[in-house]
Short mmCIF file of C-alpha atoms (C1' of nucleotides) in Angstrom, two decimals:
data_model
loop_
_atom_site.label_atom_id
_atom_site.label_comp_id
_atom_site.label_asym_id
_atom_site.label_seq_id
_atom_site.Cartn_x
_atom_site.Cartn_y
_atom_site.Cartn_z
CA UNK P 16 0.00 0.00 0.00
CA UNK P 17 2.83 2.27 1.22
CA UNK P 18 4.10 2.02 -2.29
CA UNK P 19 1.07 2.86 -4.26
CA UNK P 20 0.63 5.73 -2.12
CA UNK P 21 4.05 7.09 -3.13
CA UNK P 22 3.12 6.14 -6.60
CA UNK P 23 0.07 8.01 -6.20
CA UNK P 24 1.79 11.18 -4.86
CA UNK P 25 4.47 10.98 -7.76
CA UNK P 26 1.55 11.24 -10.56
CA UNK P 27 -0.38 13.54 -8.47
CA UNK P 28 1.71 15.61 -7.98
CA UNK P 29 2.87 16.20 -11.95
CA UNK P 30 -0.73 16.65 -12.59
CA UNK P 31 -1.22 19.61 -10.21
CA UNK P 32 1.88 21.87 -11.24
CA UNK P 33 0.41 20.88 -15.17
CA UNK P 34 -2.56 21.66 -14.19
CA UNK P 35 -2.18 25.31 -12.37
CA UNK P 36 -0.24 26.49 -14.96
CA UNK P 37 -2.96 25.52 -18.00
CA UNK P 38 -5.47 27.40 -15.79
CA UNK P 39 -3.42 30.64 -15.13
CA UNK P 40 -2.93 30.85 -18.47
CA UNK P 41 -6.52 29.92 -19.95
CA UNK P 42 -7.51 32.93 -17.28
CA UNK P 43 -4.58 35.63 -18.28
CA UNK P 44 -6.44 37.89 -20.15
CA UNK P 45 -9.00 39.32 -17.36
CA UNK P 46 -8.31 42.21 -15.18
CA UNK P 47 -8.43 40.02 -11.74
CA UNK P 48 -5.56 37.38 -11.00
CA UNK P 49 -6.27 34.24 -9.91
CA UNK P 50 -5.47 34.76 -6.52
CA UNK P 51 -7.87 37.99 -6.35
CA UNK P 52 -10.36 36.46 -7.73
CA UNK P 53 -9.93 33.28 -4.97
CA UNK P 54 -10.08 36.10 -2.42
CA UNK P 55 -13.17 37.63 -3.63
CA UNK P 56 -14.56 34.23 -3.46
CA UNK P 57 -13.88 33.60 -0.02
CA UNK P 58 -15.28 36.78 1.60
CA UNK P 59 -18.31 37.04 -0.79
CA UNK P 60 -20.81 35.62 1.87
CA UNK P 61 -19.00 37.66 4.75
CA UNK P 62 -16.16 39.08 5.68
CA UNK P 63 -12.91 37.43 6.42
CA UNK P 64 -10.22 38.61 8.70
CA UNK P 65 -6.99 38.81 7.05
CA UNK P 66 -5.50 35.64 9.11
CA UNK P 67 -7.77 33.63 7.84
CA UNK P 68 -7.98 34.46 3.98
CA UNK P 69 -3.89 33.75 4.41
CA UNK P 70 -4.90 30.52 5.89
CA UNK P 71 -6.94 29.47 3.48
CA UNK P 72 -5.55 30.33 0.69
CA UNK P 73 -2.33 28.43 1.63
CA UNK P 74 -0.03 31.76 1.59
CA UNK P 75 1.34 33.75 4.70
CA UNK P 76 -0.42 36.94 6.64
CA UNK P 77 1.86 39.56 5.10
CA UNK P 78 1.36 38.46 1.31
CA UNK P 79 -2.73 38.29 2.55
CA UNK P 80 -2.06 41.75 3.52
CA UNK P 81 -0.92 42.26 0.41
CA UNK P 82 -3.56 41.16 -1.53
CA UNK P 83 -5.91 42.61 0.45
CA UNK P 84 -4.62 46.35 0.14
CA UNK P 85 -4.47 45.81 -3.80
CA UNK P 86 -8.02 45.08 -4.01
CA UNK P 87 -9.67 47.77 -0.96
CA UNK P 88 -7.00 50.40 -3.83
CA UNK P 89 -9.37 48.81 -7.08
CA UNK P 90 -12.48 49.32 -4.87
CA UNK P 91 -13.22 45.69 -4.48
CA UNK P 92 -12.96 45.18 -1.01
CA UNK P 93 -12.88 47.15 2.23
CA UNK P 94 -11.17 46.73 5.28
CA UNK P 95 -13.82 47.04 8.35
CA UNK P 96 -12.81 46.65 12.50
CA UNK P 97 -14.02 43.93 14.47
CA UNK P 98 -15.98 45.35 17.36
CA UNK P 99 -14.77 42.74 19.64
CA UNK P 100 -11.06 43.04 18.88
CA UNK P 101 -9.51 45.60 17.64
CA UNK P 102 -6.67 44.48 16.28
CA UNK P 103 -8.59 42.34 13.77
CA UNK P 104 -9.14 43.76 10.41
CA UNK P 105 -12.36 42.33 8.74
CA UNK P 106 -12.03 42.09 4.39
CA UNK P 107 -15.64 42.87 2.70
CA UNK P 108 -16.10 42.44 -0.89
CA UNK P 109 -17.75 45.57 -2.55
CA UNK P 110 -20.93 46.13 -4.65
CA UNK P 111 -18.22 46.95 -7.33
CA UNK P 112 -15.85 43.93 -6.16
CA UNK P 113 -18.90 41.47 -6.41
CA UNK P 114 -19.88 42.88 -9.67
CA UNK P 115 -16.17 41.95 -11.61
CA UNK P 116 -16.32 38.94 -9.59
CA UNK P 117 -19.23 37.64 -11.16
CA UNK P 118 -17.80 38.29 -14.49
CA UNK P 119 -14.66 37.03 -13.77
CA UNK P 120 -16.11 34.09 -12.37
CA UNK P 121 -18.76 33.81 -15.52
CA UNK P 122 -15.32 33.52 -17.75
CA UNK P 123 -13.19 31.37 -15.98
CA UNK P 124 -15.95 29.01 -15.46
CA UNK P 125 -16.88 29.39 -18.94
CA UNK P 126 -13.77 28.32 -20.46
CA UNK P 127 -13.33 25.66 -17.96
CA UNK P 128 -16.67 23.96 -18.72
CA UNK P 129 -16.05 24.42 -22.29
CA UNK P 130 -12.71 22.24 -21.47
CA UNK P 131 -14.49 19.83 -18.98
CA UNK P 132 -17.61 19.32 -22.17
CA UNK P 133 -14.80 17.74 -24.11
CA UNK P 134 -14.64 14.81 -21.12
CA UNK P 135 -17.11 11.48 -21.20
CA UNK P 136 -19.84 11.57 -18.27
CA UNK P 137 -17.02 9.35 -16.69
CA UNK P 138 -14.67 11.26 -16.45
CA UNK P 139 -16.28 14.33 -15.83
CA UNK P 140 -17.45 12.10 -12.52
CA UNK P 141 -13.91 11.04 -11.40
CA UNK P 142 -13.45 15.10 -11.06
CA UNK P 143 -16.42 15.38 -9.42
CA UNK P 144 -15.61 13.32 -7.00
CA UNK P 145 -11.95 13.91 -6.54
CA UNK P 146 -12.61 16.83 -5.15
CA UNK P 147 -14.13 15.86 -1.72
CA UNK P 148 -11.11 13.79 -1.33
CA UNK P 149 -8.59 16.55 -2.73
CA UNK P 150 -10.29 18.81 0.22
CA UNK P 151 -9.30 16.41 3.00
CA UNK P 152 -6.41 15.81 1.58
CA UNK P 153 -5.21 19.57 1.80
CA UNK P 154 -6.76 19.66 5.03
CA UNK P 155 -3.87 16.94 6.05
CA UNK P 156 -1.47 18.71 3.56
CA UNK P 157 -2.31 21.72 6.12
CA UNK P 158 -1.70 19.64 9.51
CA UNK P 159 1.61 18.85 8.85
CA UNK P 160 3.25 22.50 8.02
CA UNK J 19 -25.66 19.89 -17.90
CA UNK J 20 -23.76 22.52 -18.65
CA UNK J 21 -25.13 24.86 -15.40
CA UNK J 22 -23.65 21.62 -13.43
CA UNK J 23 -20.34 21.85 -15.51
CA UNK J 24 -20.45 25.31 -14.64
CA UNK J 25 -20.55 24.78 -11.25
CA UNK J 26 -18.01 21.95 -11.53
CA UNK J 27 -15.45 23.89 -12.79
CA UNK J 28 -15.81 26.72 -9.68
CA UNK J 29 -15.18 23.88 -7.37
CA UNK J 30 -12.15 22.30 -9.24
CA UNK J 31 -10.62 26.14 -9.99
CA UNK J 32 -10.77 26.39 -6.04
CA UNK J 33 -9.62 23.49 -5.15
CA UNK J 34 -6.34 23.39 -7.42
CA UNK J 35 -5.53 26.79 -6.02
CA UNK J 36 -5.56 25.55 -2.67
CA UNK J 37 -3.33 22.66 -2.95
CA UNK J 38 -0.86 23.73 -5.47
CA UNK J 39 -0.03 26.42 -2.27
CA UNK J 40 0.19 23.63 -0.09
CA UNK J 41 2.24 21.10 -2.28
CA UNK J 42 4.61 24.25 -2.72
CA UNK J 43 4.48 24.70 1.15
CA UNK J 44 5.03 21.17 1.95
CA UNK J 45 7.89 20.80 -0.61
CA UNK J 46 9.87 24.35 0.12
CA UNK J 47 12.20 23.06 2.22
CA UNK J 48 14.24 21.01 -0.35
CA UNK J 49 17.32 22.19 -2.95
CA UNK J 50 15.07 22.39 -5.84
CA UNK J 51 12.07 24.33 -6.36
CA UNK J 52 8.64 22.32 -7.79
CA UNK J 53 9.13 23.24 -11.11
CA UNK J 54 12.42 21.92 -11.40
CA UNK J 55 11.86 18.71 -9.98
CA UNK J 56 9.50 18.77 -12.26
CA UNK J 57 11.64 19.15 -14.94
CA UNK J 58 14.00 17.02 -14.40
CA UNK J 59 10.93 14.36 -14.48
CA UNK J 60 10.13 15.00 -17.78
CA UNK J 61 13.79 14.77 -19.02
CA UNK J 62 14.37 11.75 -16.73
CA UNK J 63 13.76 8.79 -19.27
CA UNK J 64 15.30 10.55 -22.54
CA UNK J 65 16.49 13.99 -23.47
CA UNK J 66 13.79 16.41 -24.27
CA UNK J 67 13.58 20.18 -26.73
CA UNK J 68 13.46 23.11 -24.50
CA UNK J 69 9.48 23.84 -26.52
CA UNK J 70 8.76 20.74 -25.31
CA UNK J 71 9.69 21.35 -22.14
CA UNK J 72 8.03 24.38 -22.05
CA UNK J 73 4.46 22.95 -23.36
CA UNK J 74 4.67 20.22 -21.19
CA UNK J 75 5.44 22.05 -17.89
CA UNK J 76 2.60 25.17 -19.42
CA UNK J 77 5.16 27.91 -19.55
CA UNK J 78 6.42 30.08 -22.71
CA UNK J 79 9.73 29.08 -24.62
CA UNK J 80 11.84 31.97 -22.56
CA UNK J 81 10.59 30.44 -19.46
CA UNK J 82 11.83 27.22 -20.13
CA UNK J 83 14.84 28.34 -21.18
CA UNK J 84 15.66 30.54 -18.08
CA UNK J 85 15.22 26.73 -15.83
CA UNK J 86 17.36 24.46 -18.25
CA UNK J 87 19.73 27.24 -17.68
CA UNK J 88 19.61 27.22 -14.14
CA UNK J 89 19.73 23.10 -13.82
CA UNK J 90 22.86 23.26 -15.54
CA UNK J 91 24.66 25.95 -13.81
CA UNK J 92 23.66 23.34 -10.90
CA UNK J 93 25.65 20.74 -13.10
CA UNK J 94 21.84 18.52 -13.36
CA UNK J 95 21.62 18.61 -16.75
CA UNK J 96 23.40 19.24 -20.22
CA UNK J 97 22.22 20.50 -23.11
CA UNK J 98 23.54 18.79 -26.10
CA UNK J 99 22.77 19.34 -29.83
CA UNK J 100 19.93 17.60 -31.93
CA UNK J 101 21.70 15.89 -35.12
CA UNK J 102 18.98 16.67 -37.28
CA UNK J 103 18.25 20.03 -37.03
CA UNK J 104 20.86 22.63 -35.68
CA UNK J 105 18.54 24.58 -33.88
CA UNK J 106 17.15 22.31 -31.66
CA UNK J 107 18.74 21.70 -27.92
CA UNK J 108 18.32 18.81 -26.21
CA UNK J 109 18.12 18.73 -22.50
CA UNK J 110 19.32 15.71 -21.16
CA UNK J 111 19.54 14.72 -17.60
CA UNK J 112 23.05 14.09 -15.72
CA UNK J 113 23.71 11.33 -13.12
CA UNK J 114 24.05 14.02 -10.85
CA UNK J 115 20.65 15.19 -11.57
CA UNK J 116 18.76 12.07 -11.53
CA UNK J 117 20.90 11.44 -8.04
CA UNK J 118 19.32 14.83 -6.64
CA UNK J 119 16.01 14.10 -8.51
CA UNK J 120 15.70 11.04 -6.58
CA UNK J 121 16.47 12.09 -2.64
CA UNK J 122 13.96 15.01 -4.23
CA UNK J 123 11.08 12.78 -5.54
CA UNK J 124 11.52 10.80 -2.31
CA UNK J 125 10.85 13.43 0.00
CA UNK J 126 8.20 14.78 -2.05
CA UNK J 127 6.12 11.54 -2.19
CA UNK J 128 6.73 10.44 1.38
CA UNK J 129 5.23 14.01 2.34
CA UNK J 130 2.41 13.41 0.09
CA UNK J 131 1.91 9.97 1.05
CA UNK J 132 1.79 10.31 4.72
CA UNK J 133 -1.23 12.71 4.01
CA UNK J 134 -3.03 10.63 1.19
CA UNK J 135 -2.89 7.98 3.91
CA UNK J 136 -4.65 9.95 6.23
CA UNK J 137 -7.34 9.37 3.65
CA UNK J 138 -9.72 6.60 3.20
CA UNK J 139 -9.43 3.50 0.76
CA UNK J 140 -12.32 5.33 -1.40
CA UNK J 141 -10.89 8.43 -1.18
CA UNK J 142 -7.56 7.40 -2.42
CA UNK J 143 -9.02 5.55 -5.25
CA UNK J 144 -10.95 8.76 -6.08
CA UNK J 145 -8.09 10.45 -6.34
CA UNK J 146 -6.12 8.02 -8.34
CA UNK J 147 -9.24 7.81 -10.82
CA UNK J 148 -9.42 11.34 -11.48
CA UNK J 149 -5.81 11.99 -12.57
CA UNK J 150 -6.73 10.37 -16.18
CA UNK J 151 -9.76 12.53 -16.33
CA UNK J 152 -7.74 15.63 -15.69
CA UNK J 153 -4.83 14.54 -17.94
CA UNK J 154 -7.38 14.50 -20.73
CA UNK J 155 -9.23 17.82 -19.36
CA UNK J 156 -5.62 19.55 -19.61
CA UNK J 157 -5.17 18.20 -23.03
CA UNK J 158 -8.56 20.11 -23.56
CA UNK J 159 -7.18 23.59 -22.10
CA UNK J 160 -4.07 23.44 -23.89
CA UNK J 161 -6.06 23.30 -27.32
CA UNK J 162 -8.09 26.36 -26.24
CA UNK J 163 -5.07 28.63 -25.98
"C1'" DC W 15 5.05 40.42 30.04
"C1'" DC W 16 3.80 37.40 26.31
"C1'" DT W 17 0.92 36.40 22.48
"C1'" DA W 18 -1.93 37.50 18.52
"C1'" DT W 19 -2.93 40.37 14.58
"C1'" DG W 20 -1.76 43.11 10.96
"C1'" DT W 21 1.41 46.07 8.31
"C1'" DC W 22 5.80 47.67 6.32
"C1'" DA W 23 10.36 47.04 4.08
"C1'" DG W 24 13.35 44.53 1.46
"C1'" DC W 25 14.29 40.39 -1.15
"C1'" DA W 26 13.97 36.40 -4.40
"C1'" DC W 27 11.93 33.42 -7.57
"C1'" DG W 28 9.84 32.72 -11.72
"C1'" DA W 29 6.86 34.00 -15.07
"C1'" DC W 30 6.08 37.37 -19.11
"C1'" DT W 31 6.94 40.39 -23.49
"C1'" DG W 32 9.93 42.09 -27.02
"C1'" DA W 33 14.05 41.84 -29.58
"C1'" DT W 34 17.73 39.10 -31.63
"C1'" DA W 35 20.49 35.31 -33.79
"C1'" DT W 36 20.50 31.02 -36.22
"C1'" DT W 37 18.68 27.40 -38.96
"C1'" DC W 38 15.10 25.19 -41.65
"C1'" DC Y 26 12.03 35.24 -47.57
"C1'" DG Y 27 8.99 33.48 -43.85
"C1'" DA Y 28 8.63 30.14 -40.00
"C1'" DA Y 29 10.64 27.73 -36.17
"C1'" DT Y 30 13.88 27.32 -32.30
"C1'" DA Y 31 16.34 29.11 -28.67
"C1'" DT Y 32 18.37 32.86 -26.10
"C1'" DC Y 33 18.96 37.44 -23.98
"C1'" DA Y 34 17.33 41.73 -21.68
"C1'" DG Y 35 14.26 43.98 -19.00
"C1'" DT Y 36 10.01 44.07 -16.31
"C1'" DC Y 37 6.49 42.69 -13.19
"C1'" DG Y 38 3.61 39.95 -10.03
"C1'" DT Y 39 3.56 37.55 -5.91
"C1'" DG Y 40 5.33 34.97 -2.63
"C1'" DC Y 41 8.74 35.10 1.57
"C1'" DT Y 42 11.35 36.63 6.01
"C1'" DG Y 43 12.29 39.90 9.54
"C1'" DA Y 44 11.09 43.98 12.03
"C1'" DC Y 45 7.60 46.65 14.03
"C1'" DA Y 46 3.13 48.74 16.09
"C1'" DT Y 47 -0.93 47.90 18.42
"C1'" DA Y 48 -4.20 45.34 21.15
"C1'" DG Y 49 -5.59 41.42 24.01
#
DNA sequence: CCTATGTCAGCACGACTGATATTC
DNA sequence: CGAATATCAGTCGTGCTGACATAG
């Protein structure tokens, strides 16, 4: 088992990095990055505080911080106090940051399915439900940094 | 269909983000960087052309060019001439390369493999089947570019 | 006092575009 | 001559570490 697993991880693996790139690239030509757009995703039902966009988007505080400034300077978020502790800083999207968010996300997702339409019913299954695992797995990925 | 394929691809975009950041994470410690492990992968069973190389790994020709360049500063690879056509370099792997690429790979998977074991049996194999799936769906992105 | 949270400053890696040989 | 291959030069985005201010 031990060396399936390590099999596993070794194809895994080559698939991700392949992967990312194809998608960064399929997505260059919009105004929002990636990661902004990941961010905008996160704190689009509420807001966030900075720690925890970092942590979930697998990056550190001061590159959150980061991210976070370049969007509240576009408009598309702003930076609110916590009430209960002021040292927290609480990320909101914007009326304007939801609006290119949706059409950000409306491309992206367009060209993906387009890409995905190309798979059998299979296949487009064994995604499907890869990602529930993928999830836990980054949740252990996470435990052991 | 496609609304679900829609909403498919949101999930997957998320979900790649999120662990290519924590591959990276898990990885950093090591002497060479993701992409040139990854690399060196690629070149590992017989020399490859730098555009290959740079398809492959979903980066532009100067890109590519810029890592051979760096592996063999390192002394892990060697660039050597293609017979047939003089403007073609081959990148071939050195035994010093596919010594580091080794203790590298090994790291890399026993990291990986200590959290896809955290994982159940299903989940594993959902993992596993999906990688064909998104071989074929990053066959489909590279068309669209 | 010690920890948690966030920001600032400076740095490094790695991608990109545009321009330039060289060869087909 | 036009297309393909690789390289070089310069730039930029985005992550990091370390230092710091403020609040719990």
């Amino acid at each position: 088992m031990s060396e399936n697993l390590e099999e596993l991880s070794g194809r895994y693996r080559d698939i991700l990095r392949q992967s990312v790139y194809l998608v960064r690239s399929i997505d260059a030509d919009g105004e929002l990055s990636t990661g902004q757009v990941s961010t905008l995703n996160m704190i689009f039902v509420e807001p966030m505080r900075v720690s925890a966009i970092a942590r979930y988007a697998g990056i550190k505080v001061p590159s959150a911080t980061e991210q976070v400034i370049k969007l509240e300077s576009a408009g598309m978020v702003e930076r609110i106090a916590d009430a209960s502790d002021a040292r927290v800083v609480l990320v909101k999207i914007t009326a304007f940051g939801k609006k290119k968010l949706a059409v950000a996300n409306k491309r992206r997702n367009a060209n993906m399915a387009a890409a995905l339409s190309e798979l059998t019913a299979q296949e487009q299954q064994a995604v499907a439900d890869a990602i529930p695992a993928i999830a836990k797995l980054n949740i252990a990925l996470t435990a052991r940094l």
